[in-house]
mmCIF file of C-alpha atoms in Angstrom:
data_model
loop_
_atom_site.group_PDB
_atom_site.id
_atom_site.type_symbol
_atom_site.label_atom_id
_atom_site.label_comp_id
_atom_site.label_asym_id
_atom_site.label_seq_id
_atom_site.Cartn_x
_atom_site.Cartn_y
_atom_site.Cartn_z
ATOM 1 C CA MET A 1 109.178 187.551 133.655
ATOM 2 C CA ALA A 2 105.508 185.204 134.801
ATOM 3 C CA ALA A 3 103.933 185.860 132.000
ATOM 4 C CA GLU A 4 107.043 184.249 129.581
ATOM 5 C CA ILE A 5 107.220 181.018 131.695
ATOM 6 C CA GLN A 6 103.421 180.675 131.724
ATOM 7 C CA ASN A 7 103.186 181.422 127.599
ATOM 8 C CA LEU A 8 106.414 177.848 127.529
ATOM 9 C CA GLU A 9 104.443 175.221 125.595
ATOM 10 C CA ASP A 10 106.176 171.933 126.478
ATOM 11 C CA LEU A 11 106.144 172.999 129.734
ATOM 12 C CA SER A 12 103.712 171.219 132.610
ATOM 13 C CA SER A 13 101.471 173.012 134.829
ATOM 14 C CA GLU A 14 103.345 171.394 137.649
ATOM 15 C CA ASP A 15 106.891 173.448 136.132
ATOM 16 C CA LYS A 16 105.354 176.495 135.181
ATOM 17 C CA ALA A 17 103.634 176.837 138.496
ATOM 18 C CA ASN A 18 106.863 177.018 140.284
ATOM 19 C CA PHE A 19 109.251 178.515 138.385
ATOM 20 C CA VAL A 20 106.290 181.949 138.881
ATOM 21 C CA ASN A 21 107.068 180.717 143.214
ATOM 22 C CA GLN A 22 110.943 181.132 142.333
ATOM 23 C CA VAL A 23 110.277 184.872 140.638
ATOM 24 C CA TYR A 24 108.583 185.736 142.921
ATOM 25 C CA ASP A 25 110.621 184.793 145.586
ATOM 26 C CA ALA A 26 113.532 186.059 144.221
ATOM 27 C CA ALA A 27 115.596 189.457 145.688
ATOM 28 C CA VAL A 28 117.777 190.964 142.909
ATOM 29 C CA PRO A 29 116.863 190.863 138.818
ATOM 30 C CA GLU A 30 120.093 188.931 137.979
ATOM 31 C CA ALA A 31 118.165 185.618 140.334
ATOM 32 C CA VAL A 32 114.692 186.128 138.058
ATOM 33 C CA ASP A 33 116.749 186.057 134.712
ATOM 34 C CA ALA A 34 118.081 183.090 136.129
ATOM 35 C CA ILE A 35 115.191 181.376 136.405
ATOM 36 C CA LEU A 36 113.313 182.557 133.292
ATOM 37 C CA THR A 37 116.854 180.710 131.755
ATOM 38 C CA GLU A 38 115.536 177.423 133.198
ATOM 39 C CA ALA A 39 112.875 177.620 132.639
ATOM 40 C CA LYS A 40 112.899 178.284 129.148
ATOM 41 C CA GLU A 41 115.934 175.433 129.002
ATOM 42 C CA LEU A 42 113.482 172.763 130.446
ATOM 43 C CA ASN A 43 111.389 173.531 127.659
ATOM 44 C CA ASP A 44 113.677 173.234 125.038
ATOM 45 C CA PHE A 45 114.462 169.955 126.597
ATOM 46 C CA ASN A 46 111.083 168.468 126.595
ATOM 47 C CA ALA A 47 110.572 170.260 123.587
ATOM 48 C CA GLN A 48 112.987 168.079 121.729
ATOM 49 C CA VAL A 49 111.962 164.787 123.850
ATOM 50 C CA LYS A 50 108.351 165.627 122.131
ATOM 51 C CA ALA A 51 109.547 165.261 118.654
ATOM 52 C CA ASP A 52 111.674 162.459 119.365
ATOM 53 C CA LYS A 53 108.672 160.568 120.555
ATOM 54 C CA ALA A 54 106.574 161.081 117.472
ATOM 55 C CA ALA A 55 110.118 161.261 115.013
ATOM 56 C CA VAL A 56 109.632 157.766 116.826
ATOM 57 C CA GLU A 57 106.220 156.387 117.211
ATOM 58 C CA ALA A 58 105.704 158.357 112.616
ATOM 59 C CA ALA A 59 108.274 155.503 112.201
ATOM 60 C CA GLU A 60 106.968 152.755 114.021
ATOM 61 C CA LYS A 61 103.726 154.222 112.191
ATOM 62 C CA ALA A 62 105.710 153.708 108.877
ATOM 63 C CA ASP A 63 107.288 150.634 109.770
ATOM 64 C CA ALA A 64 104.135 148.842 110.458
ATOM 65 C CA GLU A 65 102.346 150.180 107.348
ATOM 66 C CA LYS A 66 105.864 149.018 105.655
ATOM 67 C CA ARG A 67 105.660 145.284 107.263
ATOM 68 C CA HIS A 68 101.674 145.472 106.223
ATOM 69 C CA ASP A 69 102.264 145.769 102.834
ATOM 70 C CA PHE A 70 105.324 143.909 102.161
ATOM 71 C CA LEU A 71 102.895 140.750 103.990
ATOM 72 C CA LYS A 72 100.175 142.003 101.342
ATOM 73 C CA GLN A 73 103.099 141.718 98.544
ATOM 74 C CA GLN A 74 104.209 137.873 100.338
ATOM 75 C CA ASP A 75 101.479 136.300 99.578
ATOM 76 C CA ALA A 76 100.634 138.157 96.776
ATOM 77 C CA VAL A 77 103.743 136.256 95.156
ATOM 78 C CA ALA A 78 102.953 133.062 96.566
ATOM 79 C CA ILE A 79 99.545 132.589 94.826
ATOM 80 C CA ALA A 80 101.048 133.713 91.796
ATOM 81 C CA ILE A 81 103.631 130.572 92.286
ATOM 82 C CA GLN A 82 100.650 127.972 93.120
ATOM 83 C CA GLU A 83 98.764 129.229 90.297
ATOM 84 C CA LEU A 84 101.688 127.950 87.548
ATOM 85 C CA PRO A 85 101.294 125.293 85.424
ATOM 86 C CA ASN A 86 104.163 122.763 84.675
ATOM 87 C CA ILE A 87 105.672 122.994 88.345
ATOM 88 C CA PRO A 88 106.043 120.193 90.379
ATOM 89 C CA ALA A 89 103.638 119.688 93.702
ATOM 90 C CA ASP A 90 107.185 119.552 95.518
ATOM 91 C CA LYS A 91 109.023 122.301 93.998
ATOM 92 C CA THR A 92 105.762 124.653 94.495
ATOM 93 C CA ALA A 93 106.256 124.191 98.192
ATOM 94 C CA ASP A 94 109.815 125.204 98.245
ATOM 95 C CA LEU A 95 109.420 127.978 96.988
ATOM 96 C CA VAL A 96 106.252 129.202 98.891
ATOM 97 C CA ASN A 97 108.093 128.295 101.955
ATOM 98 C CA ARG A 98 110.967 130.885 100.705
ATOM 99 C CA VAL A 99 108.655 133.397 99.667
ATOM 100 C CA TYR A 100 107.507 133.570 102.915
ATOM 101 C CA ASP A 101 111.256 134.044 104.762
ATOM 102 C CA ALA A 102 111.788 136.637 102.037
ATOM 103 C CA LYS A 103 112.953 139.888 104.281
ATOM 104 C CA THR A 104 113.225 142.196 101.270
ATOM 105 C CA LEU A 105 110.620 142.702 98.193
ATOM 106 C CA GLU A 106 113.690 142.323 95.960
ATOM 107 C CA GLU A 107 114.400 138.684 97.221
ATOM 108 C CA LEU A 108 110.232 138.477 96.165
ATOM 109 C CA ALA A 109 111.235 139.352 93.098
ATOM 110 C CA ALA A 110 114.010 136.953 92.291
ATOM 111 C CA LEU A 111 111.730 133.607 93.615
ATOM 112 C CA ARG A 112 108.403 134.957 91.301
ATOM 113 C CA GLU A 113 110.986 134.871 88.205
ATOM 114 C CA GLU A 114 112.708 131.340 89.335
ATOM 115 C CA ALA A 115 109.422 130.110 89.366
ATOM 116 C CA GLN A 116 107.818 131.523 85.875
ATOM 117 C CA LYS A 117 111.242 130.046 84.283
ATOM 118 C CA LEU A 118 110.911 126.448 85.590
ATOM 119 C CA SER A 119 107.050 126.848 85.181
ATOM 120 C CA GLU A 120 107.787 127.885 81.087
ATOM 121 C CA VAL A 121 109.722 124.081 81.260
ATOM 122 C CA LYS A 122 107.296 121.379 79.674
ATOM 123 C CA PRO A 123 107.272 118.230 81.730
ATOM 124 C CA ASP A 124 107.952 115.116 79.971
ATOM 125 C CA ILE A 125 105.261 113.557 79.160
ATOM 126 C CA ASN A 126 104.071 110.548 76.926
ATOM 127 C CA ILE A 127 100.988 110.851 75.765
ATOM 128 C CA GLU A 128 99.955 107.417 73.547
ATOM 129 C CA PRO A 129 97.931 107.427 70.527
ATOM 130 C CA THR A 130 94.577 106.360 70.607
ATOM 131 C CA VAL A 131 94.656 103.043 69.073
ATOM 132 C CA GLN A 132 90.907 101.901 66.740
ATOM 133 C CA LYS A 133 90.110 99.341 67.732
ATOM 134 C CA ASP A 134 87.568 96.767 66.119
ATOM 135 C CA THR A 135 84.407 94.216 67.476
ATOM 136 C CA TYR A 136 85.313 90.104 66.228
ATOM 137 C CA LYS A 137 82.835 87.748 67.101
ATOM 138 C CA LEU A 138 83.613 84.026 67.600
ATOM 139 C CA ILE A 139 80.272 81.324 66.425
ATOM 140 C CA LEU A 140 80.675 77.731 68.871
ATOM 141 C CA ASN A 141 79.530 74.870 66.994
ATOM 142 C CA GLY A 142 80.021 71.772 68.873
ATOM 143 C CA LYS A 143 79.077 68.709 70.194
ATOM 144 C CA THR A 144 80.004 70.194 74.365
ATOM 145 C CA PHE A 145 80.085 73.387 73.475
ATOM 146 C CA LYS A 146 77.680 76.521 71.600
ATOM 147 C CA GLY A 147 76.965 79.815 71.765
ATOM 148 C CA GLU A 148 78.427 83.311 70.678
ATOM 149 C CA THR A 149 80.816 86.136 72.524
ATOM 150 C CA THR A 150 82.683 88.997 71.234
ATOM 151 C CA THR A 151 85.716 91.058 71.970
ATOM 152 C CA LYS A 152 87.149 94.162 70.697
ATOM 153 C CA ALA A 153 90.976 94.111 69.424
ATOM 154 C CA VAL A 154 93.584 95.566 67.103
ATOM 155 C CA ASP A 155 93.244 93.088 64.283
ATOM 156 C CA ALA A 156 92.239 89.930 63.958
ATOM 157 C CA ALA A 157 94.968 88.055 64.724
ATOM 158 C CA THR A 158 95.457 88.912 68.285
ATOM 159 C CA ALA A 159 91.288 88.614 68.180
ATOM 160 C CA GLU A 160 91.811 84.827 67.860
ATOM 161 C CA LYS A 161 94.651 84.528 69.788
ATOM 162 C CA GLU A 162 91.790 85.944 72.458
ATOM 163 C CA PHE A 163 89.704 83.694 70.607
ATOM 164 C CA LYS A 164 91.756 80.597 71.080
ATOM 165 C CA GLN A 165 91.706 81.128 74.535
ATOM 166 C CA TYR A 166 88.151 81.829 75.485
ATOM 167 C CA ALA A 167 87.381 78.564 73.183
ATOM 168 C CA ASN A 168 90.456 76.342 75.338
ATOM 169 C CA ASP A 169 89.334 77.316 78.708
ATOM 170 C CA ASN A 170 85.723 76.377 77.418
ATOM 171 C CA GLY A 171 86.997 73.544 76.474
ATOM 172 C CA ALA A 172 85.373 73.774 72.918
ATOM 173 C CA ASP A 173 88.040 73.009 70.178
ATOM 174 C CA GLY A 174 87.622 71.756 66.091
ATOM 175 C CA VAL A 175 87.809 73.429 63.362
ATOM 176 C CA TRP A 176 88.690 77.179 62.651
ATOM 177 C CA SER A 177 87.241 79.595 59.782
ATOM 178 C CA TYR A 178 87.233 83.653 59.091
ATOM 179 C CA ASP A 179 85.135 85.973 57.817
ATOM 180 C CA ASP A 180 86.790 88.815 56.942
ATOM 181 C CA ALA A 181 84.140 90.092 55.788
ATOM 182 C CA THR A 182 81.888 90.937 58.451
ATOM 183 C CA LYS A 183 84.670 90.050 61.485
ATOM 184 C CA THR A 184 83.257 86.713 62.527
ATOM 185 C CA PHE A 185 85.337 83.463 63.557
ATOM 186 C CA THR A 186 83.722 80.577 63.811
ATOM 187 C CA VAL A 187 84.842 77.244 65.340
ATOM 188 C CA THR A 188 83.461 74.359 64.863
ATOM 189 C CA GLU A 189 83.970 70.864 67.380
ATOM 190 C CA MET A 190 84.690 67.216 65.038
ATOM 191 C CA PHE A 191 84.296 64.457 66.654
ATOM 192 C CA THR A 192 84.032 60.363 66.218
ATOM 193 C CA GLU A 193 81.231 58.274 67.115
ATOM 194 C CA VAL A 194 82.806 55.736 69.360
ATOM 195 C CA PRO A 195 80.927 52.376 69.604
ATOM 196 C CA GLY A 196 78.948 52.767 72.801
ATOM 197 C CA ASP A 197 79.401 56.502 73.591
ATOM 198 C CA ALA A 198 76.447 57.793 71.818
ATOM 199 C CA PRO A 199 73.209 56.604 71.204
ATOM 200 C CA THR A 200 72.454 54.648 67.500
ATOM 201 C CA GLU A 201 69.157 54.341 65.424
ATOM 202 C CA PRO A 202 68.363 51.480 65.318
ATOM 203 C CA GLU A 203 67.038 48.826 63.228
ATOM 204 C CA LYS A 204 63.435 48.167 62.314
ATOM 205 C CA PRO A 205 62.572 44.472 62.764
ATOM 206 C CA LYS A 206 61.971 42.925 59.661
ATOM 207 C CA ALA A 207 57.650 41.723 58.973
ATOM 208 C CA ASP A 208 57.958 38.355 58.390
ATOM 209 C CA ILE A 209 55.208 36.248 58.034
ATOM 210 C CA PRO A 210 55.642 33.830 61.454
ATOM 211 C CA LEU A 211 55.383 30.097 61.160
ATOM 212 C CA VAL A 212 52.075 28.077 61.927
ATOM 213 C CA PRO A 213 53.266 25.037 64.450
ATOM 214 C CA LEU A 214 50.378 21.200 62.211
ATOM 215 C CA THR A 215 47.472 20.460 64.581
ATOM 216 C CA PRO A 216 48.210 16.313 64.947
ATOM 217 C CA ALA A 217 45.798 14.172 63.887
ATOM 218 C CA THR A 218 43.445 12.425 66.368
ATOM 219 C CA PRO A 219 42.063 9.007 65.853
ATOM 220 C CA VAL A 220 38.718 8.376 65.404
ATOM 221 C CA ALA A 221 36.622 4.997 66.980
ATOM 222 C CA LYS A 222 35.047 2.328 63.992
ATOM 223 C CA ASP A 223 31.303 3.578 65.286
ATOM 224 C CA ASP A 224 31.620 6.911 64.050
ATOM 225 C CA THR A 225 32.928 6.291 60.219
ATOM 226 C CA LYS A 226 29.463 6.802 59.327
ATOM 227 C CA LYS A 227 28.223 9.500 61.083
ATOM 228 C CA ASP A 228 32.074 11.439 59.763
ATOM 229 C CA ASP A 229 31.184 9.806 56.290
ATOM 230 C CA ALA A 230 28.002 11.694 56.202
ATOM 231 C CA LYS A 231 29.560 15.042 57.568
ATOM 232 C CA LYS A 232 31.911 14.749 54.684
ATOM 233 C CA PRO A 233 29.984 16.147 51.976
ATOM 234 C CA GLU A 234 28.756 19.371 54.459
ATOM 235 C CA ALA A 235 32.399 19.323 55.598
ATOM 236 C CA LYS A 236 32.814 19.762 52.320
ATOM 237 C CA LYS A 237 30.146 22.260 51.465
ATOM 238 C CA GLU A 238 31.481 24.380 54.612
ATOM 239 C CA GLU A 239 34.832 25.122 53.103
ATOM 240 C CA ALA A 240 34.091 25.659 49.710
ATOM 241 C CA LYS A 241 31.644 27.969 50.991
ATOM 242 C CA LYS A 242 35.073 30.084 53.738
ATOM 243 C CA ALA A 243 36.654 30.444 50.707
ATOM 244 C CA GLU A 244 34.349 31.821 48.304
ATOM 245 C CA THR A 245 34.076 34.465 51.658
ATOM 246 C CA LEU A 246 37.328 34.935 52.385
ATOM 247 C CA PRO A 247 37.863 38.676 52.975
ATOM 248 C CA THR A 248 40.605 40.654 50.998
ATOM 249 C CA THR A 249 43.473 42.617 51.632
ATOM 250 C CA GLY A 250 42.297 45.525 49.114
ATOM 251 C CA GLU A 251 45.517 44.296 46.942
ATOM 252 C CA GLY A 252 43.580 41.540 44.838
ATOM 253 C CA SER A 253 42.676 37.766 46.271
ATOM 254 C CA ASN A 254 46.312 36.163 47.436
ATOM 255 C CA PRO A 255 46.650 32.755 45.567
ATOM 256 C CA PHE A 256 48.545 31.460 47.887
ATOM 257 C CA PHE A 257 47.372 29.531 51.069
ATOM 258 C CA THR A 258 48.103 30.931 54.297
ATOM 259 C CA ALA A 259 50.454 28.358 56.853
ATOM 260 C CA ALA A 260 46.852 28.512 59.379
ATOM 261 C CA GLU A 261 44.991 27.397 55.641
ATOM 262 C CA LEU A 262 47.626 24.226 54.842
ATOM 263 C CA ALA A 263 47.294 23.026 58.955
ATOM 264 C CA VAL A 264 43.528 23.181 58.963
ATOM 265 C CA MET A 265 43.710 20.879 55.193
ATOM 266 C CA ALA A 266 46.643 18.340 56.279
ATOM 267 C CA SER A 267 44.374 17.836 58.582
ATOM 268 C CA ALA A 268 41.235 16.534 56.821
ATOM 269 C CA GLY A 269 43.524 15.029 54.714
ATOM 270 C CA ALA A 270 45.022 13.172 58.163
ATOM 271 C CA LEU A 271 41.500 12.109 59.122
ATOM 272 C CA ALA A 272 40.605 11.168 55.164
ATOM 273 C CA VAL A 273 43.215 8.306 55.603
ATOM 274 C CA ALA A 274 42.739 7.050 58.823
ATOM 275 C CA SER A 275 39.044 6.241 57.898
ATOM 276 C CA LYS A 276 40.342 5.152 54.416
ATOM 277 C CA ARG A 277 42.592 2.153 56.187
ATOM 278 C CA LYS A 278 39.566 1.455 59.240
ATOM 279 C CA GLU A 279 37.255 0.625 55.950
ATOM 280 C CA ASP A 280 40.316 -1.424 54.184
#
């Protein structure tokens, strides 16, 4: 009986020793049988406890693995939703939060399907067509402002509006013209001469010969009359000589006397008259 108790696997060493001692202390066979039955019952109980514990541990392990797998599924669904196009940012954030609140794989599948449907709906985006713009030039020809500038516009009317505003801002005004071939606007400033407003070309002076005043006659004394008479032929000779040697201007000799010559001749005539009167 003692050997049978020792072979019970789910009894602790202490329990086995206790039951063996009871067998050796038993006085009758019935007592030994009762001890063996008790030992077997304890062994069976311990075996059941051990089995239940193993089952719980296995379940917990399985649950932990399942939970780990579920968390991986949550991460995968959240990433997939965030990568879907055409979903507004606030809606994406809401879906991701609901993914991590889900408890089953069925909930995750439903959320992913919802996100997929939202992604397939294209948002209303107004794409304006590209407008072709040409380069236009403005040439300013004016008294107060000169220069060139350019602008890009869809048509000549738009460019003209911009150029006129530009010219107005710079104080340039005048007659506008447009060359479609070169896409060039020209504004020519018109202004009127106001007396005193702008300098004018002065008139050239006339080449008039200035008048030479005649030299008044000087009276001659009687004592000097003979001397003057003696000098007359010499004076006449000198005057004739001067007349012959007068320089020319290159355009031929001038047949007319100048004002200076007339003055000299008048003085000589006055002297001759005065001398004649004294002799008489």
